[in-house]
CSV table of N, CA and C in Angstrom, one decimal:
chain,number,residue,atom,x,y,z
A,221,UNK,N,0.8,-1.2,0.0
A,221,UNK,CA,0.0,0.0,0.0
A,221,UNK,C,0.9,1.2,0.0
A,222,UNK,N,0.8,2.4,-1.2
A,222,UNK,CA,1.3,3.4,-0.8
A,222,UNK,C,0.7,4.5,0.0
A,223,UNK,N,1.4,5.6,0.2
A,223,UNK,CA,1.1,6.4,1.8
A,223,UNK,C,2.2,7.8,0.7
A,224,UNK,N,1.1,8.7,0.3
A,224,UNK,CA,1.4,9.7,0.1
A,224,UNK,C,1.9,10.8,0.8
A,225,UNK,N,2.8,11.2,0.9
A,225,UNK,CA,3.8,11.8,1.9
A,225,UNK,C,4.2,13.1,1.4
A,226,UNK,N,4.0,13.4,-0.2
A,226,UNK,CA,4.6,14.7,-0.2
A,226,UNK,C,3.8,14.9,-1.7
A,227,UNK,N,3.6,16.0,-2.1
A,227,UNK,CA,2.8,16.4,-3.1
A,227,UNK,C,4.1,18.1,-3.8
A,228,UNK,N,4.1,17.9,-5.1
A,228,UNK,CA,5.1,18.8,-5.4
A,228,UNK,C,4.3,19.3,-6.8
A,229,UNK,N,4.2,20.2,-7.3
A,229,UNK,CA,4.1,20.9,-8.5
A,229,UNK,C,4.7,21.9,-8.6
A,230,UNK,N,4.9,22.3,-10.0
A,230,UNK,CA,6.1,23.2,-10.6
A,230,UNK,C,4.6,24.0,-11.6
A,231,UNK,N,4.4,25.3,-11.4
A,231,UNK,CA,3.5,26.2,-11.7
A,231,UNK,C,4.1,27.4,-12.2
A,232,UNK,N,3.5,28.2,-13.4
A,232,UNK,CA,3.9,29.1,-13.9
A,232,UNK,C,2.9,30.2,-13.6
A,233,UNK,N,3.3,31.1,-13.9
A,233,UNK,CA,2.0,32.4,-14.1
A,233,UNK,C,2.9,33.4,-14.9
A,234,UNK,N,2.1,33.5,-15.4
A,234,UNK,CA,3.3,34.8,-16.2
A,234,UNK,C,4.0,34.2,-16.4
A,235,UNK,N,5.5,34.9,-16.4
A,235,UNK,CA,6.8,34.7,-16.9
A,235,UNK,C,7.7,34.2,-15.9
A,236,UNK,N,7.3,33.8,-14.5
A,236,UNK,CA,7.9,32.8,-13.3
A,236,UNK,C,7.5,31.7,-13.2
A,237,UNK,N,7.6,31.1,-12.1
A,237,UNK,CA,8.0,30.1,-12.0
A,237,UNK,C,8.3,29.2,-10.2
A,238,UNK,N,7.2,29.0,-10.5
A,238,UNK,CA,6.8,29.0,-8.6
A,238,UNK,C,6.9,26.9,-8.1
A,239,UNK,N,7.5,26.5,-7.2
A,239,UNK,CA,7.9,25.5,-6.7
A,239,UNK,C,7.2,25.2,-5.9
A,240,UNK,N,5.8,24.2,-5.6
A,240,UNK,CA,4.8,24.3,-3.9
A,240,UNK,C,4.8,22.7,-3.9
A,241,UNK,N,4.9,22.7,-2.9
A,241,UNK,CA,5.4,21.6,-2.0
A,241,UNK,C,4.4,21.4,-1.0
A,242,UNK,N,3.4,20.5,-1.5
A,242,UNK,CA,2.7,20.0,0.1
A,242,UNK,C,3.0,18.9,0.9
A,243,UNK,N,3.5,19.1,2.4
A,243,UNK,CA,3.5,18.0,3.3
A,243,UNK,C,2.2,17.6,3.3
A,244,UNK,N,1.9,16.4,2.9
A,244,UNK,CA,0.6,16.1,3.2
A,244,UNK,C,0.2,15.2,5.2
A,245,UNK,N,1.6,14.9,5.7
A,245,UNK,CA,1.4,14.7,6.9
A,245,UNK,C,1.1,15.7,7.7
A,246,UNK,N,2.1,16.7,7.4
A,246,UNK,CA,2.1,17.8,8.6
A,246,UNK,C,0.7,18.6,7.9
A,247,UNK,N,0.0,18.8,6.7
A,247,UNK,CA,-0.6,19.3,6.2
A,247,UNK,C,-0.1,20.7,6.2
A,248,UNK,N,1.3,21.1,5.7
A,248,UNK,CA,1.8,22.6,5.6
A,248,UNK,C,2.4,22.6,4.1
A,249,UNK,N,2.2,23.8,3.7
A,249,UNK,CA,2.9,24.1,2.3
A,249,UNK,C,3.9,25.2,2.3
A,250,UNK,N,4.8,24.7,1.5
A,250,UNK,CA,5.7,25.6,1.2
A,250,UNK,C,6.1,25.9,-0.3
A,251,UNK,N,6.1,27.4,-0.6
A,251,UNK,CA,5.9,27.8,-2.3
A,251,UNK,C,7.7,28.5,-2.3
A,252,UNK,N,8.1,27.9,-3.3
A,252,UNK,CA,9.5,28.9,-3.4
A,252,UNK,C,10.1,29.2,-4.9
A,253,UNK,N,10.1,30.1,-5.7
A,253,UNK,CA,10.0,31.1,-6.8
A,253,UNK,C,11.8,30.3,-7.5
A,254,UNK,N,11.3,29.8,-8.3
A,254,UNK,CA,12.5,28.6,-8.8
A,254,UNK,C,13.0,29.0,-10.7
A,255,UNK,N,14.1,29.6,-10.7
A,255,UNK,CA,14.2,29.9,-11.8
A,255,UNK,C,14.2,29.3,-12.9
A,256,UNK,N,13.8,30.0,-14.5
A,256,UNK,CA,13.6,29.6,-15.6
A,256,UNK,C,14.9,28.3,-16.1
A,257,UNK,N,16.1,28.2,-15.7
A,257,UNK,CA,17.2,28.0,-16.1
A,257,UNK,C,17.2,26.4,-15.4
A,258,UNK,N,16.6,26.5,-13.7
A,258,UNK,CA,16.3,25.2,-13.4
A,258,UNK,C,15.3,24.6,-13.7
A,259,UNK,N,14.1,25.1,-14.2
A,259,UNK,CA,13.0,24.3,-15.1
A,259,UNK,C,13.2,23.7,-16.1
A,260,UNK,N,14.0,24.6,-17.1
A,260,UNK,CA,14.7,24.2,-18.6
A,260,UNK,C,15.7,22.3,-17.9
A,261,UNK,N,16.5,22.6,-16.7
A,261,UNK,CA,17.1,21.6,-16.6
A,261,UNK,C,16.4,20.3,-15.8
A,262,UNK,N,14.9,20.3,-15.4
A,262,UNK,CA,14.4,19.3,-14.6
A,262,UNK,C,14.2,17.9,-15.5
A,263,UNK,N,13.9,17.8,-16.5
A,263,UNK,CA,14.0,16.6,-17.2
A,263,UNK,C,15.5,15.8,-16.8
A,264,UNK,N,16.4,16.7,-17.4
A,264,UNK,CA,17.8,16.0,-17.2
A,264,UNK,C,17.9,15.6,-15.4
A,265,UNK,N,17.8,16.7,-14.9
A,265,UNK,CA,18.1,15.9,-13.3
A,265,UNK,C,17.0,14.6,-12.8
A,266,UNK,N,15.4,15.0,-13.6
A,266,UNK,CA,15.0,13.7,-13.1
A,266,UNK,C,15.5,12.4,-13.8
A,267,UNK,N,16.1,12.3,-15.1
A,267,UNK,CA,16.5,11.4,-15.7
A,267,UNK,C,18.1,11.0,-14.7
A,268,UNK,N,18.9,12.0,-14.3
A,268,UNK,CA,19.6,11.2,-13.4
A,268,UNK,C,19.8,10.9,-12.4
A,269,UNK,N,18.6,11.5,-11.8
A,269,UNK,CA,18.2,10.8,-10.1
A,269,UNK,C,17.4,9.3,-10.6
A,270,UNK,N,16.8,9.3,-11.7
A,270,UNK,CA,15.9,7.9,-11.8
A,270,UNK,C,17.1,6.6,-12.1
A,271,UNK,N,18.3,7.5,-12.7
A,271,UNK,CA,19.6,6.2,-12.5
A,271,UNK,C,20.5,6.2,-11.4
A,272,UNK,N,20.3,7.1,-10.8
A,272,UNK,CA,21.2,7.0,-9.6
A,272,UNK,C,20.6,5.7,-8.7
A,273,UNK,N,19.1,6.3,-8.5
A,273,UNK,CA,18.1,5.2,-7.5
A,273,UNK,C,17.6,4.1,-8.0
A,274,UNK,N,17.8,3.5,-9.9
A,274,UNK,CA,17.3,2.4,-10.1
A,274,UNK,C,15.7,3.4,-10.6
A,275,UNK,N,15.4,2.6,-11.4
A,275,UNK,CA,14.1,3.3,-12.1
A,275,UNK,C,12.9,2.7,-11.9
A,276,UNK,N,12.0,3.7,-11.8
A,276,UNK,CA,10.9,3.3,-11.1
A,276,UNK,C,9.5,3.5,-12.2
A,277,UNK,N,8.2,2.7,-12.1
A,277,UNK,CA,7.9,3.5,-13.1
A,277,UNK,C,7.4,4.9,-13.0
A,278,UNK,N,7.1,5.3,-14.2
A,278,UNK,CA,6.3,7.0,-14.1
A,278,UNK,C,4.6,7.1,-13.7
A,279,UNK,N,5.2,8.1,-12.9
A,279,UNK,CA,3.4,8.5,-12.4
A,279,UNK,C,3.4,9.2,-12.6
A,280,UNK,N,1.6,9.5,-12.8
A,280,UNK,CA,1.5,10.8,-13.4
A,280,UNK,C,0.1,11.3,-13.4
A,281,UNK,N,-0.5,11.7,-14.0
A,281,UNK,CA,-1.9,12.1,-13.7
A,281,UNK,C,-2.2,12.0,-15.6
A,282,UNK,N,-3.5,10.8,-15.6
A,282,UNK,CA,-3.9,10.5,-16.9
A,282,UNK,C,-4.8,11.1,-17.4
Protein backbone atom coordinates (compact mmCIF):
# COMPACT_ATOMS: atom_id res chain seq x y z
CA UNK A 1 0.00 0.00 0.00
CA UNK A 2 1.31 3.40 -0.78
CA UNK A 3 1.07 6.43 1.82
CA UNK A 4 1.44 9.66 0.11
CA UNK A 5 3.78 11.84 1.86
CA UNK A 6 4.56 14.73 -0.24
CA UNK A 7 2.80 16.37 -3.14
CA UNK A 8 5.12 18.77 -5.44
CA UNK A 9 4.10 20.89 -8.50
CA UNK A 10 6.12 23.23 -10.62
CA UNK A 11 3.51 26.15 -11.68
CA UNK A 12 3.91 29.06 -13.87
CA UNK A 13 1.99 32.43 -14.10
CA UNK A 14 3.30 34.82 -16.20
CA UNK A 15 6.78 34.68 -16.93
CA UNK A 16 7.88 32.80 -13.33
CA UNK A 17 8.02 30.09 -11.97
CA UNK A 18 6.80 28.99 -8.59
CA UNK A 19 7.88 25.45 -6.74
CA UNK A 20 4.76 24.33 -3.93
CA UNK A 21 5.41 21.59 -1.99
CA UNK A 22 2.70 19.99 0.06
CA UNK A 23 3.45 18.03 3.33
CA UNK A 24 0.65 16.12 3.19
CA UNK A 25 1.40 14.70 6.86
CA UNK A 26 2.10 17.79 8.65
CA UNK A 27 -0.60 19.32 6.24
CA UNK A 28 1.78 22.61 5.63
CA UNK A 29 2.86 24.14 2.28
CA UNK A 30 5.72 25.62 1.25
CA UNK A 31 5.89 27.83 -2.34
CA UNK A 32 9.51 28.86 -3.43
CA UNK A 33 9.99 31.06 -6.78
CA UNK A 34 12.45 28.57 -8.84
CA UNK A 35 14.16 29.94 -11.81
CA UNK A 36 13.57 29.60 -15.57
CA UNK A 37 17.18 27.99 -16.13
CA UNK A 38 16.31 25.17 -13.44
CA UNK A 39 12.97 24.29 -15.05
CA UNK A 40 14.72 24.18 -18.63
CA UNK A 41 17.08 21.56 -16.57
CA UNK A 42 14.35 19.32 -14.57
CA UNK A 43 13.96 16.63 -17.19
CA UNK A 44 17.83 16.03 -17.25
CA UNK A 45 18.07 15.90 -13.33
CA UNK A 46 15.03 13.67 -13.09
CA UNK A 47 16.53 11.43 -15.69
CA UNK A 48 19.64 11.18 -13.40
CA UNK A 49 18.16 10.83 -10.12
CA UNK A 50 15.93 7.89 -11.81
CA UNK A 51 19.63 6.22 -12.53
CA UNK A 52 21.20 7.00 -9.60
CA UNK A 53 18.07 5.17 -7.45
CA UNK A 54 17.29 2.44 -10.13
CA UNK A 55 14.06 3.30 -12.05
CA UNK A 56 10.85 3.26 -11.06
CA UNK A 57 7.87 3.51 -13.12
CA UNK A 58 6.34 6.99 -14.07
CA UNK A 59 3.38 8.48 -12.37
CA UNK A 60 1.46 10.83 -13.44
CA UNK A 61 -1.93 12.11 -13.69
CA UNK A 62 -3.86 10.54 -16.86
Amino acid sequence: METLLYAAELVQEGGTYKLVVQDVVRDTVQVTPVPKSAVDKLPTFMSMLSSKLGSAPARGRW
